[in-house]
PDB file of N, CA and C in Angstrom:
ATOM      1  N   MET A 516       2.800  -0.411  -3.859  1.00  0.00           N
ATOM      2  CA  MET A 516       3.153  -1.318  -4.744  1.00  0.00           C
ATOM      3  C   MET A 516       3.615  -0.534  -6.032  1.00  0.00           C
ATOM      4  N   ILE A 517       3.007   0.518  -6.444  1.00  0.00           N
ATOM      5  CA  ILE A 517       3.489   1.145  -7.544  1.00  0.00           C
ATOM      6  C   ILE A 517       4.912   1.743  -7.499  1.00  0.00           C
ATOM      7  N   LYS A 518       5.142   2.326  -6.221  1.00  0.00           N
ATOM      8  CA  LYS A 518       6.405   2.776  -6.051  1.00  0.00           C
ATOM      9  C   LYS A 518       7.547   1.785  -6.266  1.00  0.00           C
ATOM     10  N   GLU A 519       7.098   0.581  -5.909  1.00  0.00           N
ATOM     11  CA  GLU A 519       8.194  -0.450  -6.094  1.00  0.00           C
ATOM     12  C   GLU A 519       8.235  -0.980  -7.550  1.00  0.00           C
ATOM     13  N   TYR A 520       7.248  -0.832  -8.194  1.00  0.00           N
ATOM     14  CA  TYR A 520       7.142  -1.413  -9.660  1.00  0.00           C
ATOM     15  C   TYR A 520       7.815  -0.288 -10.598  1.00  0.00           C
ATOM     16  N   THR A 521       7.796   0.855 -10.313  1.00  0.00           N
ATOM     17  CA  THR A 521       8.226   1.840 -11.406  1.00  0.00           C
ATOM     18  C   THR A 521       9.885   1.859 -11.175  1.00  0.00           C
ATOM     19  N   PRO A 522      10.549   2.117 -12.254  1.00  0.00           N
ATOM     20  CA  PRO A 522      11.937   2.076 -12.243  1.00  0.00           C
ATOM     21  C   PRO A 522      12.409   3.299 -11.191  1.00  0.00           C
ATOM     22  N   GLY A 523      13.776   3.005 -10.816  1.00  0.00           N
ATOM     23  CA  GLY A 523      14.302   4.031  -9.939  1.00  0.00           C
ATOM     24  C   GLY A 523      15.001   5.160 -10.758  1.00  0.00           C
ATOM     25  N   LYS A 524      15.437   6.128 -10.002  1.00  0.00           N
ATOM     26  CA  LYS A 524      16.120   7.238 -10.572  1.00  0.00           C
ATOM     27  C   LYS A 524      17.425   6.883 -11.212  1.00  0.00           C
ATOM     28  N   SER A 525      17.959   5.832 -10.969  1.00  0.00           N
ATOM     29  CA  SER A 525      19.406   5.469 -11.412  1.00  0.00           C
ATOM     30  C   SER A 525      19.178   4.606 -12.710  1.00  0.00           C
ATOM     31  N   THR A 526      17.943   4.447 -13.153  1.00  0.00           N
ATOM     32  CA  THR A 526      17.785   3.817 -14.418  1.00  0.00           C
ATOM     33  C   THR A 526      18.309   4.434 -15.579  1.00  0.00           C
ATOM     34  N   SER A 527      18.729   3.735 -16.789  1.00  0.00           N
ATOM     35  CA  SER A 527      19.141   4.345 -17.785  1.00  0.00           C
ATOM     36  C   SER A 527      18.075   4.785 -18.864  1.00  0.00           C
ATOM     37  N   LEU A 528      16.860   4.445 -18.484  1.00  0.00           N
ATOM     38  CA  LEU A 528      15.769   4.769 -19.283  1.00  0.00           C
ATOM     39  C   LEU A 528      15.470   6.448 -19.222  1.00  0.00           C
ATOM     40  N   ASP A 529      15.129   6.930 -20.428  1.00  0.00           N
ATOM     41  CA  ASP A 529      14.727   8.423 -20.239  1.00  0.00           C
ATOM     42  C   ASP A 529      13.294   8.351 -19.861  1.00  0.00           C
ATOM     43  N   THR A 530      12.755   9.653 -19.532  1.00  0.00           N
ATOM     44  CA  THR A 530      11.440   9.930 -19.102  1.00  0.00           C
ATOM     45  C   THR A 530      10.423   9.356 -19.951  1.00  0.00           C
ATOM     46  N   TRP A 531      10.489   9.448 -21.259  1.00  0.00           N
ATOM     47  CA  TRP A 531       9.548   9.042 -22.239  1.00  0.00           C
ATOM     48  C   TRP A 531       9.536   7.492 -22.403  1.00  0.00           C
ATOM     49  N   GLU A 532      10.700   6.820 -22.183  1.00  0.00           N
ATOM     50  CA  GLU A 532      10.624   5.415 -22.156  1.00  0.00           C
ATOM     51  C   GLU A 532       9.897   4.729 -20.871  1.00  0.00           C
ATOM     52  N   VAL A 533      10.206   5.460 -19.805  1.00  0.00           N
ATOM     53  CA  VAL A 533       9.499   5.026 -18.668  1.00  0.00           C
ATOM     54  C   VAL A 533       8.083   5.151 -18.606  1.00  0.00           C
ATOM     55  N   HIS A 534       7.611   6.333 -19.245  1.00  0.00           N
ATOM     56  CA  HIS A 534       6.201   6.646 -19.406  1.00  0.00           C
ATOM     57  C   HIS A 534       5.561   5.522 -20.446  1.00  0.00           C
ATOM     58  N   TYR A 535       6.354   5.079 -21.409  1.00  0.00           N
ATOM     59  CA  TYR A 535       5.788   4.197 -22.420  1.00  0.00           C
ATOM     60  C   TYR A 535       5.635   2.818 -21.774  1.00  0.00           C
ATOM     61  N   ILE A 536       6.623   2.452 -20.943  1.00  0.00           N
ATOM     62  CA  ILE A 536       6.500   1.274 -20.256  1.00  0.00           C
ATOM     63  C   ILE A 536       5.355   1.004 -19.443  1.00  0.00           C
ATOM     64  N   LEU A 537       5.313   2.216 -18.566  1.00  0.00           N
ATOM     65  CA  LEU A 537       4.121   2.140 -17.553  1.00  0.00           C
ATOM     66  C   LEU A 537       2.666   2.339 -18.300  1.00  0.00           C
ATOM     67  N   SER A 538       2.816   2.869 -19.369  1.00  0.00           N
ATOM     68  CA  SER A 538       1.346   3.018 -20.020  1.00  0.00           C
ATOM     69  C   SER A 538       0.889   1.674 -20.578  1.00  0.00           C
ATOM     70  N   LYS A 539       1.964   0.667 -20.847  1.00  0.00           N
ATOM     71  CA  LYS A 539       1.669  -0.640 -21.246  1.00  0.00           C
ATOM     72  C   LYS A 539       1.341  -1.715 -20.117  1.00  0.00           C
ATOM     73  N   ALA A 540       1.825  -1.061 -18.875  1.00  0.00           N
ATOM     74  CA  ALA A 540       1.602  -2.048 -17.921  1.00  0.00           C
ATOM     75  C   ALA A 540       0.220  -2.373 -17.332  1.00  0.00           C
ATOM     76  N   LYS A 541      -0.169  -3.540 -16.982  1.00  0.00           N
ATOM     77  CA  LYS A 541      -1.542  -3.823 -16.482  1.00  0.00           C
ATOM     78  C   LYS A 541      -1.502  -3.742 -14.828  1.00  0.00           C
ATOM     79  N   VAL A 542      -2.618  -3.545 -14.222  1.00  0.00           N
ATOM     80  CA  VAL A 542      -2.551  -3.553 -12.853  1.00  0.00           C
ATOM     81  C   VAL A 542      -1.941  -4.867 -12.220  1.00  0.00           C
ATOM     82  N   LYS A 543      -2.361  -6.027 -12.819  1.00  0.00           N
ATOM     83  CA  LYS A 543      -1.971  -7.120 -12.177  1.00  0.00           C
ATOM     84  C   LYS A 543      -0.364  -7.363 -12.266  1.00  0.00           C
ATOM     85  N   ASP A 544       0.259  -6.473 -13.083  1.00  0.00           N
ATOM     86  CA  ASP A 544       1.736  -6.436 -13.129  1.00  0.00           C
ATOM     87  C   ASP A 544       2.395  -5.856 -11.838  1.00  0.00           C
ATOM     88  N   ALA A 545       1.622  -5.080 -11.238  1.00  0.00           N
ATOM     89  CA  ALA A 545       2.155  -4.202 -10.063  1.00  0.00           C
ATOM     90  C   ALA A 545       1.624  -4.691  -8.853  1.00  0.00           C
ATOM     91  N   MET A 546       0.343  -5.367  -8.893  1.00  0.00           N
ATOM     92  CA  MET A 546      -0.290  -5.566  -7.570  1.00  0.00           C
ATOM     93  C   MET A 546       0.246  -6.807  -6.826  1.00  0.00           C
ATOM     94  N   ASN A 547      -0.127  -6.934  -5.586  1.00  0.00           N
ATOM     95  CA  ASN A 547       0.219  -8.237  -4.786  1.00  0.00           C
ATOM     96  C   ASN A 547      -1.031  -8.977  -4.822  1.00  0.00           C
ATOM     97  N   PRO A 548      -0.972 -10.205  -5.363  1.00  0.00           N
ATOM     98  CA  PRO A 548      -2.202 -11.064  -5.526  1.00  0.00           C
ATOM     99  C   PRO A 548      -2.609 -11.650  -4.235  1.00  0.00           C
ATOM    100  N   HIS A 549      -1.720 -11.450  -3.126  1.00  0.00           N
ATOM    101  CA  HIS A 549      -2.232 -11.966  -1.929  1.00  0.00           C
ATOM    102  C   HIS A 549      -1.809 -11.049  -0.709  1.00  0.00           C
ATOM    103  N   PRO A 550      -2.529  -9.997  -0.724  1.00  0.00           N
ATOM    104  CA  PRO A 550      -2.178  -8.824   0.234  1.00  0.00           C
ATOM    105  C   PRO A 550      -2.512  -9.200   1.533  1.00  0.00           C
ATOM    106  N   ILE A 551      -1.641  -8.536   2.558  1.00  0.00           N
ATOM    107  CA  ILE A 551      -2.072  -8.826   3.994  1.00  0.00           C
ATOM    108  C   ILE A 551      -3.174  -7.970   4.276  1.00  0.00           C
ATOM    109  N   THR A 552      -4.131  -8.657   4.965  1.00  0.00           N
ATOM    110  CA  THR A 552      -5.514  -7.996   5.209  1.00  0.00           C
ATOM    111  C   THR A 552      -5.801  -7.928   6.752  1.00  0.00           C
ATOM    112  N   ILE A 553      -6.570  -7.062   7.096  1.00  0.00           N
ATOM    113  CA  ILE A 553      -7.168  -7.020   8.500  1.00  0.00           C
ATOM    114  C   ILE A 553      -8.648  -6.669   8.377  1.00  0.00           C
ATOM    115  N   THR A 554      -9.357  -6.998   9.479  1.00  0.00           N
ATOM    116  CA  THR A 554     -10.764  -6.686   9.594  1.00  0.00           C
ATOM    117  C   THR A 554     -11.035  -5.360  10.312  1.00  0.00           C
ATOM    118  N   PRO A 555     -12.288  -4.860  10.259  1.00  0.00           N
ATOM    119  CA  PRO A 555     -12.491  -3.657  11.020  1.00  0.00           C
ATOM    120  C   PRO A 555     -12.235  -3.755  12.573  1.00  0.00           C
ATOM    121  N   ASP A 556     -12.343  -4.952  12.957  1.00  0.00           N
ATOM    122  CA  ASP A 556     -12.165  -5.059  14.478  1.00  0.00           C
ATOM    123  C   ASP A 556     -10.800  -5.334  14.783  1.00  0.00           C
ATOM    124  N   THR A 557      -9.807  -5.337  13.909  1.00  0.00           N
ATOM    125  CA  THR A 557      -8.322  -5.626  14.327  1.00  0.00           C
ATOM    126  C   THR A 557      -7.834  -4.444  15.008  1.00  0.00           C
ATOM    127  N   PRO A 558      -7.316  -4.756  16.182  1.00  0.00           N
ATOM    128  CA  PRO A 558      -6.707  -3.648  17.041  1.00  0.00           C
ATOM    129  C   PRO A 558      -5.619  -2.721  16.258  1.00  0.00           C
ATOM    130  N   LEU A 559      -5.786  -1.544  16.596  1.00  0.00           N
ATOM    131  CA  LEU A 559      -5.025  -0.461  15.790  1.00  0.00           C
ATOM    132  C   LEU A 559      -3.569  -0.832  15.993  1.00  0.00           C
ATOM    133  N   CYS A 560      -2.982  -1.204  17.155  1.00  0.00           N
ATOM    134  CA  CYS A 560      -1.569  -1.458  17.367  1.00  0.00           C
ATOM    135  C   CYS A 560      -1.240  -2.676  16.565  1.00  0.00           C
ATOM    136  N   ARG A 561      -2.123  -3.712  16.456  1.00  0.00           N
ATOM    137  CA  ARG A 561      -1.678  -4.923  15.626  1.00  0.00           C
ATOM    138  C   ARG A 561      -1.659  -4.480  14.110  1.00  0.00           C
ATOM    139  N   ALA A 562      -2.497  -3.669  13.658  1.00  0.00           N
ATOM    140  CA  ALA A 562      -2.437  -3.268  12.332  1.00  0.00           C
ATOM    141  C   ALA A 562      -1.129  -2.453  12.044  1.00  0.00           C
ATOM    142  N   ALA A 563      -0.946  -1.548  12.973  1.00  0.00           N
ATOM    143  CA  ALA A 563       0.372  -0.694  12.723  1.00  0.00           C
ATOM    144  C   ALA A 563       1.641  -1.593  12.807  1.00  0.00           C
ATOM    145  N   GLN A 564       1.596  -2.703  13.602  1.00  0.00           N
ATOM    146  CA  GLN A 564       2.736  -3.615  13.499  1.00  0.00           C
ATOM    147  C   GLN A 564       2.860  -4.413  12.325  1.00  0.00           C
ATOM    148  N   LEU A 565       1.681  -4.890  11.778  1.00  0.00           N
ATOM    149  CA  LEU A 565       1.844  -5.495  10.296  1.00  0.00           C
ATOM    150  C   LEU A 565       2.437  -4.483   9.288  1.00  0.00           C
ATOM    151  N   VAL A 566       1.996  -3.272   9.440  1.00  0.00           N
ATOM    152  CA  VAL A 566       2.553  -2.269   8.360  1.00  0.00           C
ATOM    153  C   VAL A 566       4.011  -2.095   8.625  1.00  0.00           C
ATOM    154  N   HIS A 567       4.411  -1.963   9.808  1.00  0.00           N
ATOM    155  CA  HIS A 567       5.913  -1.889  10.147  1.00  0.00           C
ATOM    156  C   HIS A 567       6.753  -2.983   9.658  1.00  0.00           C
ATOM    157  N   ASP A 568       6.256  -4.265  10.171  1.00  0.00           N
ATOM    158  CA  ASP A 568       7.008  -5.452  10.081  1.00  0.00           C
ATOM    159  C   ASP A 568       7.089  -5.786   8.476  1.00  0.00           C
ATOM    160  N   ASN A 569       6.100  -5.453   7.757  1.00  0.00           N
ATOM    161  CA  ASN A 569       6.108  -5.884   6.369  1.00  0.00           C
ATOM    162  C   ASN A 569       6.471  -4.761   5.362  1.00  0.00           C
ATOM    163  N   LYS A 570       6.839  -3.547   5.911  1.00  0.00           N
ATOM    164  CA  LYS A 570       7.142  -2.440   5.218  1.00  0.00           C
ATOM    165  C   LYS A 570       6.149  -1.964   4.119  1.00  0.00           C
ATOM    166  N   LEU A 571       4.927  -1.797   4.639  1.00  0.00           N
ATOM    167  CA  LEU A 571       3.846  -1.590   3.747  1.00  0.00           C
ATOM    168  C   LEU A 571       3.466  -0.077   3.861  1.00  0.00           C
ATOM    169  N   TYR A 572       2.668   0.400   2.924  1.00  0.00           N
ATOM    170  CA  TYR A 572       2.142   1.692   2.941  1.00  0.00           C
ATOM    171  C   TYR A 572       0.626   1.774   3.361  1.00  0.00           C
ATOM    172  N   GLY A 573       0.116   0.547   3.596  1.00  0.00           N
ATOM    173  CA  GLY A 573      -1.334   0.477   4.123  1.00  0.00           C
ATOM    174  C   GLY A 573      -1.708  -1.000   4.021  1.00  0.00           C
ATOM    175  N   LEU A 574      -3.039  -1.270   4.464  1.00  0.00           N
ATOM    176  CA  LEU A 574      -3.587  -2.514   4.545  1.00  0.00           C
ATOM    177  C   LEU A 574      -5.106  -2.504   3.972  1.00  0.00           C
ATOM    178  N   CYS A 575      -5.347  -3.658   3.281  1.00  0.00           N
ATOM    179  CA  CYS A 575      -6.649  -3.816   2.934  1.00  0.00           C
ATOM    180  C   CYS A 575      -7.561  -4.258   3.966  1.00  0.00           C
ATOM    181  N   VAL A 576      -8.728  -3.641   4.333  1.00  0.00           N
ATOM    182  CA  VAL A 576      -9.663  -4.029   5.333  1.00  0.00           C
ATOM    183  C   VAL A 576     -10.743  -4.932   4.609  1.00  0.00           C
ATOM    184  N   THR A 577     -11.075  -6.025   5.256  1.00  0.00           N
ATOM    185  CA  THR A 577     -12.063  -6.890   4.595  1.00  0.00           C
ATOM    186  C   THR A 577     -12.957  -7.356   5.738  1.00  0.00           C
ATOM    187  N   ASP A 578     -14.209  -7.709   5.216  1.00  0.00           N
ATOM    188  CA  ASP A 578     -15.205  -8.196   6.084  1.00  0.00           C
ATOM    189  C   ASP A 578     -14.920  -9.796   6.393  1.00  0.00           C
ATOM    190  N   LYS A 579     -15.883 -10.378   7.026  1.00  0.00           N
ATOM    191  CA  LYS A 579     -15.616 -11.767   7.474  1.00  0.00           C
ATOM    192  C   LYS A 579     -15.735 -12.716   6.265  1.00  0.00           C
ATOM    193  N   ASP A 580     -16.389 -12.186   5.031  1.00  0.00           N
ATOM    194  CA  ASP A 580     -16.428 -12.955   3.826  1.00  0.00           C
ATOM    195  C   ASP A 580     -15.247 -12.652   2.939  1.00  0.00           C
ATOM    196  N   GLY A 581     -14.413 -11.766   3.337  1.00  0.00           N
ATOM    197  CA  GLY A 581     -13.185 -11.473   2.610  1.00  0.00           C
ATOM    198  C   GLY A 581     -13.397 -10.240   1.426  1.00  0.00           C
ATOM    199  N   THR A 582     -14.554  -9.644   1.607  1.00  0.00           N
ATOM    200  CA  THR A 582     -14.932  -8.604   0.810  1.00  0.00           C
ATOM    201  C   THR A 582     -14.114  -7.400   1.255  1.00  0.00           C
ATOM    202  N   LEU A 583     -13.649  -6.580   0.266  1.00  0.00           N
ATOM    203  CA  LEU A 583     -12.931  -5.470   0.693  1.00  0.00           C
ATOM    204  C   LEU A 583     -14.014  -4.217   1.016  1.00  0.00           C
ATOM    205  N   VAL A 584     -13.643  -3.754   2.250  1.00  0.00           N
ATOM    206  CA  VAL A 584     -14.550  -2.882   2.900  1.00  0.00           C
ATOM    207  C   VAL A 584     -13.837  -1.434   3.052  1.00  0.00           C
ATOM    208  N   GLY A 585     -12.618  -1.376   2.868  1.00  0.00           N
ATOM    209  CA  GLY A 585     -11.835  -0.241   3.242  1.00  0.00           C
ATOM    210  C   GLY A 585     -10.308  -0.376   2.946  1.00  0.00           C
ATOM    211  N   LEU A 586      -9.590   0.697   3.263  1.00  0.00           N
ATOM    212  CA  LEU A 586      -8.199   0.681   3.252  1.00  0.00           C
ATOM    213  C   LEU A 586      -7.684   1.446   4.453  1.00  0.00           C
ATOM    214  N   MET A 587      -6.579   0.934   5.092  1.00  0.00           N
ATOM    215  CA  MET A 587      -5.892   1.621   6.309  1.00  0.00           C
ATOM    216  C   MET A 587      -4.628   1.959   5.704  1.00  0.00           C
ATOM    217  N   THR A 588      -4.385   3.389   5.574  1.00  0.00           N
ATOM    218  CA  THR A 588      -3.198   3.878   5.114  1.00  0.00           C
ATOM    219  C   THR A 588      -2.211   4.326   6.141  1.00  0.00           C
ATOM    220  N   THR A 589      -1.069   4.678   5.929  1.00  0.00           N
ATOM    221  CA  THR A 589      -0.143   5.082   6.817  1.00  0.00           C
ATOM    222  C   THR A 589      -0.668   6.600   7.202  1.00  0.00           C
ATOM    223  N   THR A 590      -1.278   7.278   6.374  1.00  0.00           N
ATOM    224  CA  THR A 590      -1.966   8.585   6.589  1.00  0.00           C
ATOM    225  C   THR A 590      -2.917   8.441   7.668  1.00  0.00           C
ATOM    226  N   ASN A 591      -3.884   7.198   7.646  1.00  0.00           N
ATOM    227  CA  ASN A 591      -4.731   6.946   8.729  1.00  0.00           C
ATOM    228  C   ASN A 591      -4.198   6.728  10.048  1.00  0.00           C
ATOM    229  N   PHE A 592      -2.968   6.037   9.913  1.00  0.00           N
ATOM    230  CA  PHE A 592      -2.214   5.600  11.275  1.00  0.00           C
ATOM    231  C   PHE A 592      -1.881   6.896  11.802  1.00  0.00           C
ATOM    232  N   MET A 593      -1.332   7.968  11.045  1.00  0.00           N
ATOM    233  CA  MET A 593      -0.770   9.093  11.690  1.00  0.00           C
ATOM    234  C   MET A 593      -2.058   9.956  12.241  1.00  0.00           C
ATOM    235  N   GLU A 594      -3.042   9.937  11.515  1.00  0.00           N
ATOM    236  CA  GLU A 594      -4.248  10.547  12.018  1.00  0.00           C
ATOM    237  C   GLU A 594      -4.805  10.068  13.309  1.00  0.00           C
ATOM    238  N   ALA A 595      -4.627   8.773  13.400  1.00  0.00           N
ATOM    239  CA  ALA A 595      -5.049   8.110  14.762  1.00  0.00           C
ATOM    240  C   ALA A 595      -4.052   8.489  15.888  1.00  0.00           C
ATOM    241  N   LEU A 596      -2.959   8.400  15.473  1.00  0.00           N
ATOM    242  CA  LEU A 596      -1.993   8.843  16.493  1.00  0.00           C
ATOM    243  C   LEU A 596      -2.073  10.198  16.926  1.00  0.00           C
ATOM    244  N   ILE A 597      -2.300  11.076  15.999  1.00  0.00           N
ATOM    245  CA  ILE A 597      -2.478  12.473  16.266  1.00  0.00           C
ATOM    246  C   ILE A 597      -3.775  12.668  17.264  1.00  0.00           C
ATOM    247  N   SER A 598      -4.816  11.954  16.918  1.00  0.00           N
ATOM    248  CA  SER A 598      -5.910  11.987  17.730  1.00  0.00           C
ATOM    249  C   SER A 598      -5.677  11.516  19.135  1.00  0.00           C
ATOM    250  N   ILE A 599      -4.968  10.417  19.281  1.00  0.00           N
ATOM    251  CA  ILE A 599      -4.829   9.719  20.603  1.00  0.00           C
ATOM    252  C   ILE A 599      -3.965  10.712  21.526  1.00  0.00           C
ATOM    253  N   CYS A 600      -2.908  11.255  20.791  1.00  0.00           N
ATOM    254  CA  CYS A 600      -1.984  12.244  21.484  1.00  0.00           C
ATOM    255  C   CYS A 600      -2.625  13.510  21.993  1.00  0.00           C
ATOM    256  N   SER A 601      -3.707  13.909  21.121  1.00  0.00           N
ATOM    257  CA  SER A 601      -4.289  15.097  21.381  1.00  0.00           C
ATOM    258  C   SER A 601      -5.377  14.957  22.528  1.00  0.00           C
ATOM    259  N   SER A 602      -5.860  13.866  22.788  1.00  0.00           N
ATOM    260  CA  SER A 602      -6.803  13.571  23.674  1.00  0.00           C
ATOM    261  C   SER A 602      -6.126  13.330  25.109  1.00  0.00           C
ATOM    262  N   ASN A 603      -4.761  13.246  25.112  1.00  0.00           N
ATOM    263  CA  ASN A 603      -4.211  13.056  26.535  1.00  0.00           C
ATOM    264  C   ASN A 603      -3.938  14.358  27.115  1.00  0.00           C
TER     265      ASN A 603
END
């Protein structure tokens, strides 16, 4: 989310202007108020498909009450893939 919020390299702003703007930004300005979530029991392939289809960098993992219990990042997916491939 932050990568999409920050100005691109093609901006006419100089480094100090970008830093100033970002220093005034609030988390709510960059966050997704309705993130796609999964539960700890979601199959790994389903979670990976959600990340792929929605061009995400990770997913919030919530319990049955909707409480955040963790994050599943693209790094975690790569670690799972390496583990699966190594065990074959």
